[in-house]
PDB file of C-alpha atoms in Angstrom:
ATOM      1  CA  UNK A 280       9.639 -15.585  13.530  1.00  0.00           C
ATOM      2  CA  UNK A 281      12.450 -18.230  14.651  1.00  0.00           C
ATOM      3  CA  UNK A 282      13.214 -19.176  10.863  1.00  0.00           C
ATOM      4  CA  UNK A 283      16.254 -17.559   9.689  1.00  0.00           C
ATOM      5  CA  UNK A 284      14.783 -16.356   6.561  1.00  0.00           C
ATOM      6  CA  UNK A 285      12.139 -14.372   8.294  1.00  0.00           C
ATOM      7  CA  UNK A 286      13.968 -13.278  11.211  1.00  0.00           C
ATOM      8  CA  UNK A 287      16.422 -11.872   8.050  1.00  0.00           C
ATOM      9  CA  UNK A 288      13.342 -10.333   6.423  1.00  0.00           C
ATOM     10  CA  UNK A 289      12.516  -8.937  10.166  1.00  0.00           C
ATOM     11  CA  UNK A 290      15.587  -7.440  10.129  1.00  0.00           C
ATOM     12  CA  UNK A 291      15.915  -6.016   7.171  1.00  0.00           C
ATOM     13  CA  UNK A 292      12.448  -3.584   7.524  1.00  0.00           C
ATOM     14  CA  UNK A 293      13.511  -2.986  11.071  1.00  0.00           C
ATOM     15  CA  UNK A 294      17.092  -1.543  10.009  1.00  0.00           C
ATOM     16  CA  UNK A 295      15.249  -0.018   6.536  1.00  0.00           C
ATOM     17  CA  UNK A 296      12.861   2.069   8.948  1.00  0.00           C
ATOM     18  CA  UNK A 297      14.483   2.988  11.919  1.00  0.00           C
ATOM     19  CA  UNK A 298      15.209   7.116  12.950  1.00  0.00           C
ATOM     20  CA  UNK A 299      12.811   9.136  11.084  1.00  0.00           C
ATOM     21  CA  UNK A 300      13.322   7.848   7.335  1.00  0.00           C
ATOM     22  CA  UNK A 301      12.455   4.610   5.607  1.00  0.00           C
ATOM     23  CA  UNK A 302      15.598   3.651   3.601  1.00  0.00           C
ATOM     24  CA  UNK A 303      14.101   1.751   0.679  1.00  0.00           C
ATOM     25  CA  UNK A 304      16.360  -0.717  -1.118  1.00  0.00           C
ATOM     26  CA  UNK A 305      15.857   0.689  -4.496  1.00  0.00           C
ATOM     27  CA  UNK A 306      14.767   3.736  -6.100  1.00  0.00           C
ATOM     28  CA  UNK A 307      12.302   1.620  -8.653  1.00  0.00           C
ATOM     29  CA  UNK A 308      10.484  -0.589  -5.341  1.00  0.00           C
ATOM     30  CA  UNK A 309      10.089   1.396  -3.157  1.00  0.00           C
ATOM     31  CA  UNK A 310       6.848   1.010  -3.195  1.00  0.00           C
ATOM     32  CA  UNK A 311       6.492  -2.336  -3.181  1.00  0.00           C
ATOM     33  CA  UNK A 312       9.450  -2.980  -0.352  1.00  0.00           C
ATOM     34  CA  UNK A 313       7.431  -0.487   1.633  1.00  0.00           C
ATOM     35  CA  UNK A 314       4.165  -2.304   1.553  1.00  0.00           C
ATOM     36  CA  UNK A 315       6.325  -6.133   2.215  1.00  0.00           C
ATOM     37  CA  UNK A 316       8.289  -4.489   5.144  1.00  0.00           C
ATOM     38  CA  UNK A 317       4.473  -3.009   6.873  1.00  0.00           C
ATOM     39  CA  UNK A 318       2.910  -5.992   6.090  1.00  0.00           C
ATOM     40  CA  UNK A 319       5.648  -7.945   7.896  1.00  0.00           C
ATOM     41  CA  UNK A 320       6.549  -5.808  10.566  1.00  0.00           C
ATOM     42  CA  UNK A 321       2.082  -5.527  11.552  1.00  0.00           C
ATOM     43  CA  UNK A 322       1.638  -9.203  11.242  1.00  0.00           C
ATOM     44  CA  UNK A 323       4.835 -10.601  12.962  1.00  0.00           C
ATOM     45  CA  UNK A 324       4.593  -8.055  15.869  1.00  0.00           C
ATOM     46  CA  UNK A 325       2.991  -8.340  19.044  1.00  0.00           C
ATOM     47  CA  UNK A 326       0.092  -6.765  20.197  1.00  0.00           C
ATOM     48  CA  UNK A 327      -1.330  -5.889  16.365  1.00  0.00           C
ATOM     49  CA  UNK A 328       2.150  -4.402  15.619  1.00  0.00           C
ATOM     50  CA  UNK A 329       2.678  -2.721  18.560  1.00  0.00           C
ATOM     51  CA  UNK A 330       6.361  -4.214  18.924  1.00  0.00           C
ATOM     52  CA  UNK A 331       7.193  -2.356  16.084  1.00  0.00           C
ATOM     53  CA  UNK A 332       4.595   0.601  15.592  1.00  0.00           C
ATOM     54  CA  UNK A 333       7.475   3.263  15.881  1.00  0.00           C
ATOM     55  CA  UNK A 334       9.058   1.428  12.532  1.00  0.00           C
ATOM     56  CA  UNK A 335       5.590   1.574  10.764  1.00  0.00           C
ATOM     57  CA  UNK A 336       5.176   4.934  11.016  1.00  0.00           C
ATOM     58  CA  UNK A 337       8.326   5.989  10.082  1.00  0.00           C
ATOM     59  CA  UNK A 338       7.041   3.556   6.519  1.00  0.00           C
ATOM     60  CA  UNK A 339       3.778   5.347   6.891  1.00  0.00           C
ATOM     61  CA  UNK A 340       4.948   8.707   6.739  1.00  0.00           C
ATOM     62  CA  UNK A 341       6.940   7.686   3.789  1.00  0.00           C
ATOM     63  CA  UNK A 342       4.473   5.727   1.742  1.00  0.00           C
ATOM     64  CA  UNK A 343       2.324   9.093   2.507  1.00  0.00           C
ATOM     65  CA  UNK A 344       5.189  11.400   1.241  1.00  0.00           C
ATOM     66  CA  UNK A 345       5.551  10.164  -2.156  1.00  0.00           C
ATOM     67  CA  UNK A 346       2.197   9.467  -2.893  1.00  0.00           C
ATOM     68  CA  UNK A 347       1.754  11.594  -6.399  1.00  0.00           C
ATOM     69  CA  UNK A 348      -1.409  14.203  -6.393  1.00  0.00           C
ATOM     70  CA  UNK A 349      -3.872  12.677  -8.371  1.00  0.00           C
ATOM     71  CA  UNK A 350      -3.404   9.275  -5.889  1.00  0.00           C
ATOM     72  CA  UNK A 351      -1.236   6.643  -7.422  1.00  0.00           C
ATOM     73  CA  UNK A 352       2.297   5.717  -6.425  1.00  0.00           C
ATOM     74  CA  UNK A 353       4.702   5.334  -8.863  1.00  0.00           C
ATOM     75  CA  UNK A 354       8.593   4.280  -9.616  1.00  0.00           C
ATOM     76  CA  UNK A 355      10.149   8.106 -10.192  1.00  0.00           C
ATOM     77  CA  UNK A 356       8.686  11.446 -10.587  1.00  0.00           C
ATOM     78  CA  UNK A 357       8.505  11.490 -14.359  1.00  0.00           C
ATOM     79  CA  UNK A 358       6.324   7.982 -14.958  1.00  0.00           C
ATOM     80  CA  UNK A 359       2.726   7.964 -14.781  1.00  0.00           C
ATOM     81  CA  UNK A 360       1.201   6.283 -11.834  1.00  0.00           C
ATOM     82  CA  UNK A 361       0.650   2.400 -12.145  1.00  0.00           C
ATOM     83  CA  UNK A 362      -1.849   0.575 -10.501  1.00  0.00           C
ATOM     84  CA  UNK A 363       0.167  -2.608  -8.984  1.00  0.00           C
ATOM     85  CA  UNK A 364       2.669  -0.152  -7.341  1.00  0.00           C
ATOM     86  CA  UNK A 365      -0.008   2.012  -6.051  1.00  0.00           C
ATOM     87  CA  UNK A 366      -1.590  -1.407  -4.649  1.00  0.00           C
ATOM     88  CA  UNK A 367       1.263  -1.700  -2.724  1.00  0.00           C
ATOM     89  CA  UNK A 368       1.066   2.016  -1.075  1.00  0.00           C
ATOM     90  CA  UNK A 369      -2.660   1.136   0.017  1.00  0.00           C
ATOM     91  CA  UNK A 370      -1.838  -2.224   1.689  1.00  0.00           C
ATOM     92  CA  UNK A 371       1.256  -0.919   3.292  1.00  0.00           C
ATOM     93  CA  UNK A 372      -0.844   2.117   4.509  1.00  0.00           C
ATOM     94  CA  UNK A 373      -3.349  -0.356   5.546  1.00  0.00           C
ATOM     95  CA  UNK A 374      -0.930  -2.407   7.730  1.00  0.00           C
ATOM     96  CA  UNK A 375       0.086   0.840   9.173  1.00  0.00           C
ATOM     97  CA  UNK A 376      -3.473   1.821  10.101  1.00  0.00           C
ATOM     98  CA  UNK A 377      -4.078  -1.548  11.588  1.00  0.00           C
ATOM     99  CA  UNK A 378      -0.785  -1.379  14.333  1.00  0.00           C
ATOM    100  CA  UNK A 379      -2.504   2.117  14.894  1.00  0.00           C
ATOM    101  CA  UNK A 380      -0.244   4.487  13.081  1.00  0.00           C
ATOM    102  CA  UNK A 381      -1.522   7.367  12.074  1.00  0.00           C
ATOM    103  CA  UNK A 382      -2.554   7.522   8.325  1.00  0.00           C
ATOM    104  CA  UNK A 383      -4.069  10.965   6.816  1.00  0.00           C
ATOM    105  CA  UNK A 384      -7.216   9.809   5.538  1.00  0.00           C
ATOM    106  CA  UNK A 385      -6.461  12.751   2.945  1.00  0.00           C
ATOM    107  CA  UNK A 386      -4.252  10.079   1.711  1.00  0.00           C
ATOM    108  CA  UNK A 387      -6.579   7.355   1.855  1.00  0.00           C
ATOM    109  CA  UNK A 388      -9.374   9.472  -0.387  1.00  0.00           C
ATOM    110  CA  UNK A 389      -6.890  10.476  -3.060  1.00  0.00           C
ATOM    111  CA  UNK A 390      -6.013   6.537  -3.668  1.00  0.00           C
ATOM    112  CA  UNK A 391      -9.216   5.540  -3.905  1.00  0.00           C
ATOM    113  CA  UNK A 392     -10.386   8.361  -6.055  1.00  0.00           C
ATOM    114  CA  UNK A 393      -7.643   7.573  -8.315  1.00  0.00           C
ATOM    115  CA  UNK A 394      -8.549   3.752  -8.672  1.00  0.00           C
ATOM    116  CA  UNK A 395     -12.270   4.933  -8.897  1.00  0.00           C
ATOM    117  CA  UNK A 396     -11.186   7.746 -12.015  1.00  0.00           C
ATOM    118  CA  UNK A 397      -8.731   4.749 -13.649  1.00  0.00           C
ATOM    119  CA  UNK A 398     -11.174   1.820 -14.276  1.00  0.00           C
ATOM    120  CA  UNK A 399     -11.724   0.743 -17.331  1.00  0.00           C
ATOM    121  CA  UNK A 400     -15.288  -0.031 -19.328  1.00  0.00           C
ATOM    122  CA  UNK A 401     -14.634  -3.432 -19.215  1.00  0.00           C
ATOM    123  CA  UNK A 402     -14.587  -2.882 -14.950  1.00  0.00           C
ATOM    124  CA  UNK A 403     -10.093  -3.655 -14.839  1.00  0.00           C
ATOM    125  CA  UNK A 404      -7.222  -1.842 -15.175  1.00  0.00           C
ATOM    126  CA  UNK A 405      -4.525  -1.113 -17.032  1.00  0.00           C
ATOM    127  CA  UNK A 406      -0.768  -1.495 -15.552  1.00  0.00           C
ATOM    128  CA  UNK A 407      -0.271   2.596 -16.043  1.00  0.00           C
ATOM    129  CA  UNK A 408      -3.979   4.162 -16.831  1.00  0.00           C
ATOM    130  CA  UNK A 409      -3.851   6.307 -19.978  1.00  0.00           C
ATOM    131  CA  UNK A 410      -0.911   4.820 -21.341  1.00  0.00           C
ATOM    132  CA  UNK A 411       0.460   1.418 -23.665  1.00  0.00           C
ATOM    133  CA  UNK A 412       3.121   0.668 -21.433  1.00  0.00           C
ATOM    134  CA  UNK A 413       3.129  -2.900 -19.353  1.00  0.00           C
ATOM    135  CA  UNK A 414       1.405  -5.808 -19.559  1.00  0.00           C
ATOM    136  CA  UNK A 415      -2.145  -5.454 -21.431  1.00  0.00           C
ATOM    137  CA  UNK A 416      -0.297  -2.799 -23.264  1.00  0.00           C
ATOM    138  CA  UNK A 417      -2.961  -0.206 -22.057  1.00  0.00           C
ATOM    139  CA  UNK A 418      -5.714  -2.674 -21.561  1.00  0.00           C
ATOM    140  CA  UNK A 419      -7.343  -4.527 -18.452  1.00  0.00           C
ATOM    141  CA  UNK A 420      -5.022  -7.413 -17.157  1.00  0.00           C
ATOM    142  CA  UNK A 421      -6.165 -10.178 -14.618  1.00  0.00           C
ATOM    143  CA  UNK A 422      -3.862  -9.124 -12.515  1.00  0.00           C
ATOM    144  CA  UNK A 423      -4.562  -5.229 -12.562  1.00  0.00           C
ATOM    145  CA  UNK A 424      -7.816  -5.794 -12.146  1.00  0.00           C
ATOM    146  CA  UNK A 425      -7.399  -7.852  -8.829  1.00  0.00           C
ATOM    147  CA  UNK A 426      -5.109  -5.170  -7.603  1.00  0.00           C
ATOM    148  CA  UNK A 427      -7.513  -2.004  -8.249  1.00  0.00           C
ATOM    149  CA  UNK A 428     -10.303  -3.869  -7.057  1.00  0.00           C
ATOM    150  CA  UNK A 429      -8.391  -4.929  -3.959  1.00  0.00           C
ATOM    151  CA  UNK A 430      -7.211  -1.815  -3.157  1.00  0.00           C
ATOM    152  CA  UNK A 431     -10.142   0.259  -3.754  1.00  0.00           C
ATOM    153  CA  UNK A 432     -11.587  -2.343  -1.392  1.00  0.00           C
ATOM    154  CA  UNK A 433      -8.986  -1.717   1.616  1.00  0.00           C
ATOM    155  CA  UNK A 434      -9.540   1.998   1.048  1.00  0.00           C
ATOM    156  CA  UNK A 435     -13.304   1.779   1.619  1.00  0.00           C
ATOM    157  CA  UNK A 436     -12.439  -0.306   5.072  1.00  0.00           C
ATOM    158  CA  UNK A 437     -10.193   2.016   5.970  1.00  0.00           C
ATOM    159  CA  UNK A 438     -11.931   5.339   5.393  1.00  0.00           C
ATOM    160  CA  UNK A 439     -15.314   3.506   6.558  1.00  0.00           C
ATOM    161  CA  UNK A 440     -14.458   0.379   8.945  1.00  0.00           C
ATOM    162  CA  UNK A 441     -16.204  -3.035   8.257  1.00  0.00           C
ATOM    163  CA  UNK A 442     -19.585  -4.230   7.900  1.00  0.00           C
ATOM    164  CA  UNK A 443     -21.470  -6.436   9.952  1.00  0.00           C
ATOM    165  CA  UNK A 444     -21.706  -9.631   8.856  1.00  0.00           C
ATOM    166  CA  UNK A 445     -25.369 -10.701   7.859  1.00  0.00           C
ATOM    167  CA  UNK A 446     -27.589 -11.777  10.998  1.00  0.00           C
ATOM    168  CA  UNK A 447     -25.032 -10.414  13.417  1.00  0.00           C
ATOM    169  CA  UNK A 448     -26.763  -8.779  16.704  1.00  0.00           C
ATOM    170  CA  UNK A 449     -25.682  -5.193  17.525  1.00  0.00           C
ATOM    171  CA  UNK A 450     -24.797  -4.723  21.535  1.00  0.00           C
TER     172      UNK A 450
END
């Protein structure tokens, strides 16, 4: 937290989500500053993000507000949803959840149904489902296929909680 660059990054969330809305920096990441700044602000905090849960929920209640109704996130209003910005809303949400904001699961169930109703027959994604545009020009990408895997992951730990690990003892 002492280096400059990440007391600046500190900083700049804190100011970006203080009152009662998150100021993105631009209209086109919003998504994607909103998931950095919860990611930082949970993991840098103390207490699980309790230094700063006031500031995630302000990001929570954002990411949740422009989440588009079939489950994706996406740059405006008129673009499809694409799968690395609607990454980004589930691991923000997630780093919300874990400081102990509180995140609709509503929310939660409409992202993963949307990465579940997206895949692809080769098991990826495409950058925008249902479309040519972005890399892969309609088909799977490495890359898209991490991020829908990883975020339909997060979405099943946050609706359901973790697993034990194998040959753990229950108390």
């Amino acid at each position: 937290k002492a280096d400059p660059r990440v007391a600046s990054g500190i900083a700049g969330a804190i100011e970006r989500s203080k009152g009662s809305v998150y100021q993105p920096t631009s209209n086109y990441e919003h998504i994607y500053g909103a998931g950095v700044d919860a990611m930082l602000l949970a993991d840098v905090g103390d207490n699980k993000g309790e230094q700063y849960r006031a500031n995630l929920q302000v990001i929570c209640n954002y990411v949740q507000s422009v989440q588009r109704s079939d489950g994706s996130w996406s740059d405006n209003a008129t673009n499809p949803g694409d799968v690395s910005m609607s990454q980004y809303g589930v691991l923000a949400l997630w780093a919300c959840q874990r400081a102990g904001c509180t995140v609709n699961p509503q929310t939660v169930e409409r992202a993963a149904q949307y990465f579940l109703n997206r895949g692809q027959a080769d098991g990826g994604w495409a950058y925008r489902p249902g479309t040519n545009e972005g890399p892969g020009m309609g088909n799977s990408t490495h890359n898209m296929a991490m991020a829908g895997s990883g975020a339909l992951g997060i979405c099943r730990l946050m609706l359901h909680g973790s697993r034990p690990k194998a040959g753990a003892t229950k108390k």
